[in-house]
Amino acid sequence: MSTNNKGILVIISGFSGAGKGTLVHELMTRYENEYALSISATTRNPRFGEQEGVHYFYKSRQEFEDMISQDAFLEYAQYVNNYYGTPKQYVLDRMEEGKNVLLEIEMQGAMKVKKNFPDTQLIFVSAPSAAELYNRLAGRGTEEPEVIAKRMQRAYEEAQDMDRYEYLLINDNLDESVTLLHEIITNEKNHETAKNEPYLMQNHIPFVDNMRKELKSFLKGE
Ligand code: 5GP
């Protein structure tokens, strides 16, 4: 297969609770021939309903650290007391086959991948507001209040750096967001990036500023 047919690497990050998981799942279902989803390894415990090899590969700390020493990760990071990492070989093989590979990972990992593979496209998914983010996190009903508080704190921290991403996707309506996500990635793959202008992060700085303000007042309990 010629190099031109290679798939692109796309990172989907965003606040915990912004709906990245559902978005990516829906994208994979609708356009299954065009995408491959990287399944990460993690040391966190499975949530109710999560399955080994589907949502994550669940590892002990020791197993995870062995994989680090074997250089088996494209990147890895610590997030709220646990390790998360992207197994390398799967990603490289699928891109070679022409699939666009999706990584649903947090920001530290995203920056590491971008440094090693500068053509990677970084897409940040946000809820429309901080209040909506909290509602979605609390509404899951799977997390302790302290974990929700930590994730809101982490959202505030991530908001400080979200403008390092190329694209912003405000996930208000799932159906529209999936269509948009597919459009952004397809335009990138076809080198028609001018069509993606409306979704560039740099054109949404007022939204970013506002999200930072809202998250800050939220943490202060206002
Ligand atoms: P959760 O515990 O909610 O499944 O994931 C917590 C965070 O870890 C999310 O922001 C998710 O995108 C991120 N994450 C999942 N897998 C990876 C990975 O392989 N590497 C990195 N750096 N982050 C990951």
Coordinates of N, CA and C and ligand atoms in Angstrom, one line a residue:
M1 N 0.9 -1.2 0.0 CA 0.0 0.0 0.0 C 0.9 1.2 0.0
S2 N 0.6 2.2 -0.8 CA 1.4 3.4 -0.9 C 1.3 4.3 0.4
T3 N 2.3 5.1 0.6 CA 2.3 5.9 1.8 C 1.0 6.8 1.8
N4 N 0.6 7.2 0.6 CA -0.6 8.2 0.6 C -1.8 7.6 1.1
N5 N -1.9 6.3 1.1 CA -3.2 5.7 1.7 C -3.1 5.4 3.2
K6 N -2.0 5.8 3.8 CA -1.9 5.6 5.2 C -3.0 6.4 6.0
G7 N -3.5 5.8 7.0 CA -4.5 6.6 7.8 C -3.8 7.7 8.7
I8 N -4.6 8.5 9.2 CA -4.0 9.6 10.1 C -4.2 9.2 11.6
L9 N -3.4 9.9 12.4 CA -3.6 9.6 13.8 C -4.3 10.8 14.4
V10 N -5.4 10.5 15.2 CA -6.3 11.6 15.7 C -6.4 11.4 17.2
I11 N -6.1 12.4 18.0 CA -6.3 12.3 19.4 C -7.6 13.1 19.8
I12 N -8.4 12.4 20.5 CA -9.6 13.0 21.1 C -9.4 13.1 22.6
S13 N -9.3 14.3 23.0 CA -9.2 14.6 24.5 C -10.4 15.4 24.9
G14 N -10.5 15.6 26.1 CA -11.6 16.5 26.6 C -11.9 16.3 28.0
F15 N -12.7 17.2 28.6 CA -13.0 17.1 30.0 C -13.7 15.7 30.3
S16 N -13.3 15.1 31.4 CA -14.0 13.9 31.8 C -15.5 14.3 31.9
G17 N -16.4 13.6 31.3 CA -17.8 13.9 31.3 C -18.3 14.7 30.1
A18 N -17.4 15.0 29.2 CA -17.8 15.8 28.0 C -18.4 14.9 27.0
G19 N -18.3 13.6 27.1 CA -19.0 12.7 26.2 C -18.1 12.1 25.1
K20 N -16.8 12.1 25.3 CA -15.9 11.6 24.3 C -16.1 10.2 24.0
G21 N -16.3 9.4 25.0 CA -16.4 7.9 24.9 C -17.6 7.6 24.0
T22 N -18.8 8.2 24.2 CA -20.0 7.9 23.4 C -19.8 8.4 22.0
L23 N -19.1 9.5 21.9 CA -18.9 10.1 20.6 C -18.0 9.2 19.7
V24 N -16.9 8.7 20.3 CA -16.0 7.9 19.6 C -16.7 6.5 19.3
H25 N -17.4 6.0 20.2 CA -18.1 4.7 20.0 C -19.1 4.9 18.8
E26 N -19.8 6.0 18.8 CA -20.8 6.2 17.7 C -20.1 6.4 16.3
L27 N -18.9 7.1 16.4 CA -18.2 7.3 15.1 C -17.7 5.9 14.6
M28 N -17.2 5.1 15.5 CA -16.8 3.7 15.1 C -17.9 2.9 14.5
T29 N -19.1 3.0 15.1 CA -20.2 2.3 14.6 C -20.7 2.7 13.2
R30 N -20.7 4.0 13.1 CA -21.2 4.6 11.8 C -20.2 4.3 10.6
Y31 N -19.0 4.5 10.9 CA -18.0 4.4 9.8 C -16.9 3.4 10.1
E32 N -17.3 2.2 10.4 CA -16.4 1.2 11.0 C -15.2 0.9 10.1
N33 N -15.4 1.0 8.7 CA -14.4 0.6 7.8 C -13.2 1.7 7.8
E34 N -13.5 2.9 8.3 CA -12.5 3.9 8.1 C -11.7 4.2 9.3
Y35 N -12.1 3.6 10.5 CA -11.4 3.9 11.7 C -11.0 2.7 12.5
A36 N -10.0 2.9 13.3 CA -9.6 1.9 14.3 C -9.4 2.6 15.6
L37 N -9.9 2.0 16.7 CA -9.8 2.7 18.0 C -8.8 2.0 18.8
S38 N -7.8 2.7 19.3 CA -6.8 2.2 20.1 C -7.4 1.9 21.5
I39 N -7.1 0.7 22.0 CA -7.6 0.4 23.4 C -6.4 0.5 24.3
S40 N -6.6 1.3 25.3 CA -5.5 1.6 26.2 C -5.4 0.6 27.3
A41 N -4.2 0.6 28.0 CA -4.0 -0.2 29.2 C -4.2 0.8 30.3
T42 N -4.7 0.3 31.5 CA -4.9 1.2 32.6 C -4.7 0.3 33.9
T43 N -4.3 1.0 35.0 CA -4.3 0.4 36.3 C -5.6 0.7 37.1
R44 N -6.5 1.5 36.5 CA -7.7 1.7 37.3 C -8.6 0.5 37.2
N45 N -9.5 0.4 38.2 CA -10.5 -0.7 38.3 C -11.5 -0.5 37.2
P46 N -12.1 -1.6 36.7 CA -13.2 -1.5 35.7 C -14.4 -0.9 36.4
R47 N -15.1 0.0 35.6 CA -16.4 0.5 36.1 C -17.4 -0.5 35.8
F48 N -18.6 -0.4 36.4 CA -19.7 -1.4 36.2 C -19.9 -1.4 34.7
G49 N -20.0 -2.6 34.1 CA -20.3 -2.8 32.7 C -19.1 -2.7 31.8
E50 N -17.9 -2.3 32.3 CA -16.8 -2.3 31.4 C -16.2 -3.7 31.2
Q51 N -15.6 -3.9 30.1 CA -15.0 -5.2 29.8 C -13.6 -5.2 29.4
E52 N -12.8 -6.2 29.8 CA -11.4 -6.3 29.4 C -11.3 -6.4 27.9
G53 N -10.4 -5.7 27.4 CA -10.2 -5.7 25.9 C -11.2 -5.0 25.1
V54 N -12.2 -4.5 25.7 CA -13.2 -3.7 25.0 C -13.0 -2.2 25.4
H55 N -13.1 -1.9 26.7 CA -12.9 -0.6 27.1 C -11.5 -0.3 27.4
Y56 N -10.8 -1.2 28.1 CA -9.4 -1.1 28.5 C -8.8 -2.5 28.6
F57 N -7.5 -2.6 28.6 CA -6.8 -3.7 29.1 C -6.4 -3.4 30.6
Y58 N -7.0 -4.1 31.5 CA -6.8 -3.8 32.9 C -5.5 -4.4 33.5
K59 N -4.6 -3.6 34.0 CA -3.3 -4.2 34.4 C -3.1 -3.8 35.9
S60 N -2.2 -4.6 36.5 CA -1.7 -4.2 37.9 C -0.6 -3.2 37.6
R61 N -0.2 -2.5 38.7 CA 0.9 -1.5 38.6 C 2.1 -2.2 38.1
Q62 N 2.4 -3.4 38.6 CA 3.6 -4.1 38.2 C 3.6 -4.5 36.7
E63 N 2.4 -5.0 36.2 CA 2.3 -5.3 34.8 C 2.5 -4.1 33.9
F64 N 1.9 -3.0 34.4 CA 2.0 -1.8 33.6 C 3.5 -1.3 33.5
E65 N 4.1 -1.4 34.7 CA 5.5 -0.9 34.7 C 6.4 -1.8 33.9
D66 N 6.1 -3.1 33.8 CA 6.8 -4.0 32.9 C 6.7 -3.6 31.5
M67 N 5.4 -3.2 31.1 CA 5.2 -2.8 29.7 C 6.0 -1.5 29.4
I68 N 6.1 -0.6 30.4 CA 6.9 0.6 30.2 C 8.3 0.2 29.9
S69 N 8.9 -0.7 30.7 CA 10.3 -1.0 30.5 C 10.5 -1.8 29.2
Q70 N 9.4 -2.4 28.7 CA 9.6 -3.1 27.4 C 9.3 -2.1 26.2
D71 N 9.1 -0.9 26.5 CA 8.9 0.1 25.4 C 7.6 -0.2 24.6
A72 N 6.6 -0.7 25.3 CA 5.4 -1.2 24.6 C 4.4 0.0 24.4
F73 N 4.7 1.2 24.9 CA 3.7 2.2 24.8 C 4.1 3.3 23.8
L74 N 3.1 3.8 23.1 CA 3.3 5.0 22.3 C 3.5 6.2 23.2
E75 N 2.7 6.2 24.3 CA 2.8 7.2 25.3 C 2.1 6.6 26.5
Y76 N 2.4 7.1 27.7 CA 1.6 6.8 28.9 C 1.6 8.0 29.8
A77 N 0.6 8.0 30.8 CA 0.6 9.2 31.7 C -0.1 8.7 33.0
Q78 N 0.0 9.5 34.0 CA -0.7 9.2 35.2 C -1.9 10.2 35.3
Y79 N -3.0 9.7 35.6 CA -4.2 10.6 35.7 C -5.0 10.2 36.9
V80 N -5.2 11.1 37.8 CA -6.0 10.8 39.1 C -5.5 9.5 39.7
N81 N -4.2 9.4 40.0 CA -3.7 8.2 40.7 C -3.5 6.9 40.0
N82 N -3.8 6.9 38.7 CA -3.7 5.7 37.9 C -2.9 5.9 36.7
Y83 N -2.2 4.8 36.2 CA -1.5 4.9 34.9 C -2.5 4.6 33.8
Y84 N -2.3 5.3 32.6 CA -3.1 5.0 31.4 C -2.0 5.0 30.3
G85 N -2.1 4.1 29.3 CA -1.1 4.1 28.2 C -1.6 3.5 27.0
T86 N -1.1 3.9 25.8 CA -1.5 3.5 24.5 C -0.5 2.4 24.0
P87 N -0.9 1.2 23.8 CA -0.1 0.2 23.2 C 0.4 0.6 21.8
K88 N 1.7 0.5 21.5 CA 2.2 1.1 20.3 C 1.9 0.3 19.0
Q89 N 2.2 -1.0 19.0 CA 2.2 -1.7 17.8 C 0.8 -1.7 17.0
Y90 N -0.2 -1.8 17.8 CA -1.6 -1.8 17.2 C -1.8 -0.5 16.4
V91 N -1.4 0.6 17.0 CA -1.6 1.9 16.3 C -0.9 2.0 15.0
L92 N 0.4 1.6 15.0 CA 1.2 1.7 13.8 C 0.7 0.8 12.7
D93 N 0.3 -0.4 13.1 CA -0.2 -1.4 12.1 C -1.5 -0.9 11.5
R94 N -2.4 -0.4 12.3 CA -3.7 0.0 11.7 C -3.5 1.2 10.7
M95 N -2.6 2.2 11.1 CA -2.4 3.3 10.2 C -1.8 2.8 8.9
E96 N -0.9 1.9 9.0 CA -0.3 1.3 7.8 C -1.4 0.7 6.9
E97 N -2.4 0.1 7.5 CA -3.5 -0.5 6.7 C -4.5 0.6 6.1
G98 N -4.2 1.8 6.4 CA -5.1 2.9 5.9 C -6.2 3.4 6.8
K99 N -6.2 2.9 8.0 CA -7.3 3.3 8.9 C -6.9 4.6 9.6
N100 N -7.8 5.4 9.9 CA -7.6 6.6 10.8 C -7.6 6.0 12.2
V101 N -6.6 6.2 12.9 CA -6.6 5.7 14.3 C -6.9 6.7 15.3
L102 N -7.9 6.4 16.2 CA -8.4 7.3 17.2 C -7.8 6.9 18.5
L103 N -7.2 7.9 19.2 CA -6.7 7.7 20.6 C -7.6 8.6 21.5
E104 N -8.3 8.0 22.4 CA -9.1 8.8 23.4 C -8.2 8.9 24.6
I105 N -7.4 9.9 24.7 CA -6.4 10.0 25.8 C -6.4 11.4 26.4
E106 N -5.8 11.5 27.6 CA -5.8 12.9 28.2 C -4.6 13.7 27.7
M107 N -4.5 14.9 28.2 CA -3.7 15.9 27.6 C -2.2 15.7 27.7
Q108 N -1.7 15.2 28.8 CA -0.2 14.9 28.9 C 0.2 13.9 27.8
G109 N -0.6 12.9 27.7 CA -0.3 11.8 26.7 C -0.4 12.4 25.3
A110 N -1.4 13.3 25.1 CA -1.6 13.9 23.7 C -0.4 14.7 23.3
M111 N 0.2 15.5 24.3 CA 1.3 16.3 24.0 C 2.6 15.5 23.6
K112 N 2.7 14.3 24.3 CA 3.8 13.4 24.0 C 3.7 12.9 22.6
V113 N 2.5 12.4 22.3 CA 2.3 11.9 20.9 C 2.6 12.9 19.9
K114 N 2.0 14.1 20.1 CA 2.2 15.2 19.1 C 3.7 15.5 18.9
K115 N 4.5 15.4 20.0 CA 5.9 15.7 19.9 C 6.6 14.7 19.0
N116 N 6.2 13.4 19.2 CA 6.9 12.3 18.4 C 6.3 12.2 17.0
F117 N 5.0 12.5 16.8 CA 4.3 12.4 15.5 C 3.6 13.7 15.3
P118 N 4.3 14.7 14.7 CA 3.8 16.1 14.6 C 2.5 16.2 13.7
D119 N 2.3 15.1 12.8 CA 1.1 15.2 12.0 C -0.2 14.8 12.7
T120 N 0.0 14.4 13.9 CA -1.2 14.0 14.7 C -2.2 15.2 14.8
Q121 N -3.5 14.9 14.7 CA -4.5 15.9 14.8 C -5.1 15.9 16.2
L122 N -5.1 17.0 16.9 CA -5.6 17.1 18.3 C -7.0 17.7 18.3
I123 N -7.9 17.0 18.8 CA -9.3 17.5 18.9 C -9.7 17.5 20.3
F124 N -10.2 18.6 20.8 CA -10.6 18.7 22.2 C -12.2 18.8 22.3
V125 N -12.7 17.9 23.1 CA -14.2 17.9 23.2 C -14.6 18.5 24.6
S126 N -15.5 19.4 24.5 CA -16.0 20.1 25.7 C -17.5 20.0 25.8
A127 N -18.0 20.0 27.0 CA -19.5 20.2 27.2 C -19.7 21.6 27.0
P128 N -21.0 22.0 26.7 CA -21.3 23.4 26.5 C -21.0 24.4 27.6
S129 N -21.0 23.9 28.9 CA -20.7 24.7 30.0 C -20.2 23.9 31.2
A130 N -19.6 24.5 32.2 CA -19.1 23.8 33.4 C -20.2 23.1 34.2
A131 N -21.4 23.8 34.2 CA -22.5 23.2 35.0 C -23.0 22.0 34.3
E132 N -23.0 22.0 33.0 CA -23.4 20.8 32.2 C -22.4 19.7 32.4
L133 N -21.2 20.0 32.5 CA -20.1 19.0 32.7 C -20.3 18.3 34.0
Y134 N -20.6 19.1 35.1 CA -20.8 18.6 36.4 C -22.1 17.6 36.4
N135 N -23.1 18.1 35.7 CA -24.4 17.3 35.7 C -24.1 16.0 35.0
R136 N -23.3 16.0 34.0 CA -23.0 14.7 33.3 C -22.2 13.8 34.1
L137 N -21.2 14.3 34.8 CA -20.4 13.5 35.7 C -21.2 12.9 36.8
A138 N -22.0 13.8 37.5 CA -22.8 13.3 38.6 C -23.8 12.3 38.2
G139 N -24.4 12.6 37.0 CA -25.5 11.8 36.4 C -25.1 10.4 36.1
R140 N -23.7 10.1 35.8 CA -23.3 8.8 35.5 C -23.6 7.8 36.7
G141 N -23.5 8.4 37.9 CA -23.8 7.6 39.1 C -22.8 6.5 39.4
T142 N -21.6 6.5 38.7 CA -20.6 5.5 38.9 C -19.5 5.9 39.8
E143 N -19.4 7.2 40.1 CA -18.2 7.7 40.8 C -18.5 8.3 42.1
E144 N -17.6 8.1 43.1 CA -17.7 8.8 44.4 C -17.6 10.3 44.3
P145 N -18.3 11.0 45.2 CA -18.2 12.5 45.1 C -16.8 13.0 45.1
E146 N -15.9 12.4 45.8 CA -14.5 12.9 45.8 C -13.9 12.8 44.5
V147 N -14.2 11.7 43.8 CA -13.6 11.5 42.4 C -14.2 12.5 41.5
I148 N -15.5 12.8 41.6 CA -16.1 13.8 40.8 C -15.4 15.2 41.0
A149 N -15.2 15.4 42.3 CA -14.5 16.7 42.6 C -13.1 16.8 42.0
K150 N -12.4 15.7 42.1 CA -11.1 15.6 41.5 C -11.1 15.8 40.0
R151 N -12.1 15.3 39.3 CA -12.3 15.4 37.9 C -12.6 16.8 37.5
M152 N -13.4 17.5 38.3 CA -13.7 18.9 38.1 C -12.5 19.7 38.2
Q153 N -11.7 19.4 39.2 CA -10.4 20.1 39.4 C -9.5 19.9 38.2
R154 N -9.5 18.7 37.8 CA -8.6 18.3 36.6 C -9.1 19.1 35.4
A155 N -10.5 19.2 35.2 CA -11.0 19.9 34.1 C -10.6 21.4 34.1
Y156 N -10.5 22.0 35.3 CA -10.1 23.3 35.5 C -8.6 23.4 35.0
E157 N -7.8 22.5 35.4 CA -6.4 22.5 35.0 C -6.3 22.3 33.5
E158 N -7.1 21.4 32.9 CA -7.0 21.1 31.5 C -7.5 22.3 30.7
A159 N -8.4 23.1 31.2 CA -8.9 24.2 30.5 C -7.8 25.3 30.3
Q160 N -6.8 25.2 31.2 CA -5.7 26.2 31.0 C -4.9 25.9 29.8
D161 N -4.9 24.6 29.3 CA -4.1 24.2 28.2 C -4.9 23.8 27.0
M162 N -6.2 23.8 27.1 CA -7.0 23.3 25.9 C -6.7 24.0 24.6
D163 N -6.2 25.2 24.7 CA -6.0 26.0 23.4 C -4.7 25.4 22.7
R164 N -4.1 24.4 23.3 CA -2.9 23.8 22.5 C -3.5 22.8 21.5
Y165 N -4.8 22.5 21.5 CA -5.4 21.6 20.6 C -5.7 22.3 19.3
E166 N -5.7 21.6 18.2 CA -6.0 22.2 16.9 C -7.5 22.5 16.7
Y167 N -8.3 21.6 17.2 CA -9.8 21.7 17.0 C -10.6 21.7 18.3
L168 N -11.7 22.4 18.3 CA -12.6 22.4 19.4 C -14.0 21.8 18.9
L169 N -14.5 20.8 19.7 CA -15.8 20.3 19.4 C -16.6 20.4 20.6
I170 N -17.7 21.3 20.5 CA -18.6 21.5 21.7 C -19.7 20.5 21.6
N171 N -19.7 19.5 22.4 CA -20.6 18.4 22.3 C -21.9 18.6 23.0
D172 N -22.8 19.2 22.2 CA -24.1 19.5 22.7 C -25.1 18.4 22.3
N173 N -25.1 18.2 21.0 CA -26.0 17.2 20.4 C -25.1 16.0 19.8
L174 N -25.3 14.8 20.3 CA -24.4 13.7 19.9 C -24.4 13.5 18.4
D175 N -25.6 13.4 17.8 CA -25.7 13.1 16.4 C -24.9 14.1 15.6
E176 N -25.1 15.4 15.9 CA -24.4 16.4 15.1 C -22.9 16.4 15.4
S177 N -22.5 16.1 16.6 CA -21.1 16.0 16.9 C -20.4 14.9 16.2
V178 N -21.0 13.8 16.0 CA -20.4 12.6 15.3 C -20.2 13.0 13.9
T179 N -21.2 13.6 13.3 CA -21.1 14.1 11.9 C -19.9 15.0 11.7
L180 N -19.8 16.0 12.6 CA -18.8 17.0 12.6 C -17.4 16.4 12.8
L181 N -17.3 15.5 13.7 CA -16.0 14.8 14.0 C -15.5 14.1 12.7
H182 N -16.4 13.4 12.1 CA -16.1 12.6 10.9 C -15.6 13.6 9.8
E183 N -16.3 14.7 9.7 CA -16.0 15.7 8.7 C -14.6 16.3 8.9
I184 N -14.3 16.6 10.1 CA -13.0 17.2 10.5 C -11.9 16.2 10.1
I185 N -12.1 15.0 10.5 CA -11.0 14.0 10.3 C -10.8 13.7 8.8
T186 N -12.0 13.6 8.1 CA -11.9 13.3 6.6 C -11.3 14.4 5.9
N187 N -11.6 15.6 6.2 CA -10.9 16.8 5.6 C -9.4 16.8 5.8
E188 N -9.0 16.4 7.0 CA -7.6 16.3 7.3 C -7.0 15.3 6.5
K189 N -7.6 14.1 6.4 CA -7.0 13.0 5.7 C -6.8 13.4 4.2
N190 N -7.8 14.1 3.7 CA -7.8 14.5 2.2 C -7.1 15.7 2.0
H191 N -6.4 16.3 3.0 CA -5.6 17.5 2.8 C -6.5 18.7 2.4
E192 N -7.8 18.7 2.9 CA -8.7 19.8 2.6 C -8.9 20.6 3.9
T193 N -7.8 21.0 4.5 CA -7.9 21.6 5.9 C -8.6 22.9 5.9
A194 N -8.6 23.6 4.8 CA -9.3 24.9 4.8 C -10.8 24.8 5.2
K195 N -11.4 23.6 4.8 CA -12.8 23.4 5.1 C -13.0 23.3 6.6
N196 N -12.0 23.1 7.4 CA -12.1 22.9 8.8 C -12.0 24.2 9.6
E197 N -11.8 25.3 8.9 CA -11.6 26.6 9.5 C -12.6 26.9 10.7
P198 N -13.9 26.7 10.5 CA -14.8 27.0 11.6 C -14.6 26.3 12.9
Y199 N -13.9 25.2 12.9 CA -13.7 24.4 14.1 C -12.4 24.5 14.7
L200 N -11.5 25.4 14.1 CA -10.2 25.6 14.7 C -10.3 26.2 16.1
M201 N -9.5 25.7 17.0 CA -9.5 26.2 18.4 C -9.3 27.8 18.4
Q202 N -8.4 28.2 17.5 CA -8.0 29.6 17.6 C -9.2 30.5 17.2
N203 N -10.3 30.0 16.7 CA -11.5 30.8 16.4 C -12.5 30.7 17.5
H204 N -12.1 30.0 18.6 CA -13.1 29.9 19.7 C -12.5 30.3 21.1
I205 N -11.6 31.3 21.0 CA -11.0 31.7 22.2 C -12.0 32.3 23.3
P206 N -13.0 33.0 22.8 CA -14.0 33.5 23.8 C -14.7 32.4 24.6
F207 N -15.0 31.3 23.9 CA -15.5 30.1 24.6 C -14.6 29.5 25.6
V208 N -13.3 29.4 25.2 CA -12.3 28.9 26.1 C -12.1 29.8 27.4
D209 N -12.1 31.1 27.2 CA -12.0 32.0 28.3 C -13.1 31.8 29.3
N210 N -14.3 31.7 28.7 CA -15.5 31.6 29.5 C -15.5 30.3 30.3
M211 N -15.1 29.2 29.6 CA -15.1 27.9 30.3 C -14.1 28.0 31.5
R212 N -13.0 28.6 31.3 CA -12.0 28.8 32.4 C -12.6 29.5 33.6
K213 N -13.3 30.6 33.2 CA -14.0 31.4 34.3 C -15.0 30.6 35.0
E214 N -15.8 29.9 34.3 CA -16.9 29.1 34.9 C -16.4 28.0 35.8
L215 N -15.3 27.3 35.3 CA -14.7 26.2 36.1 C -14.1 26.7 37.4
K216 N -13.5 27.9 37.3 CA -12.9 28.5 38.4 C -13.9 28.8 39.5
S217 N -15.0 29.5 39.1 CA -16.0 29.8 40.1 C -16.7 28.6 40.6
F218 N -16.8 27.5 39.8 CA -17.4 26.3 40.2 C -16.6 25.7 41.4
L219 N -15.3 25.7 41.2 CA -14.4 25.1 42.2 C -14.4 25.9 43.5
K220 N -14.6 27.2 43.4 CA -14.7 28.1 44.6 C -16.0 27.9 45.3
G221 N -16.9 27.1 44.6 CA -18.2 26.9 45.2 C -19.2 28.0 45.0
E222 N -19.0 28.8 44.0 CA -19.9 30.0 43.8 C -21.2 29.5 43.0
Ligands
5GP1 P1 -11.4 7.1 32.6 O1 -10.9 6.7 33.9 O2 -12.5 8.2 32.7 O3 -11.7 6.0 31.6 O4 -10.2 7.9 31.8 C1 -9.5 9.0 32.5 C2 -8.7 9.8 31.5 O5 -7.6 9.0 31.0 C3 -9.5 10.3 30.3 O6 -9.2 11.6 30.0 C4 -9.0 9.4 29.2 O7 -9.1 10.0 27.9 C5 -7.6 9.2 29.6 N1 -6.9 8.0 29.0 C6 -7.5 6.8 28.6 N2 -6.6 6.1 28.0 C7 -5.4 6.7 28.0 C8 -4.1 6.5 27.5 O8 -3.8 5.4 26.9 N3 -3.2 7.4 27.7 C9 -3.4 8.6 28.2 N4 -2.4 9.5 28.3 N5 -4.7 8.9 28.7 C10 -5.6 8.0 28.6

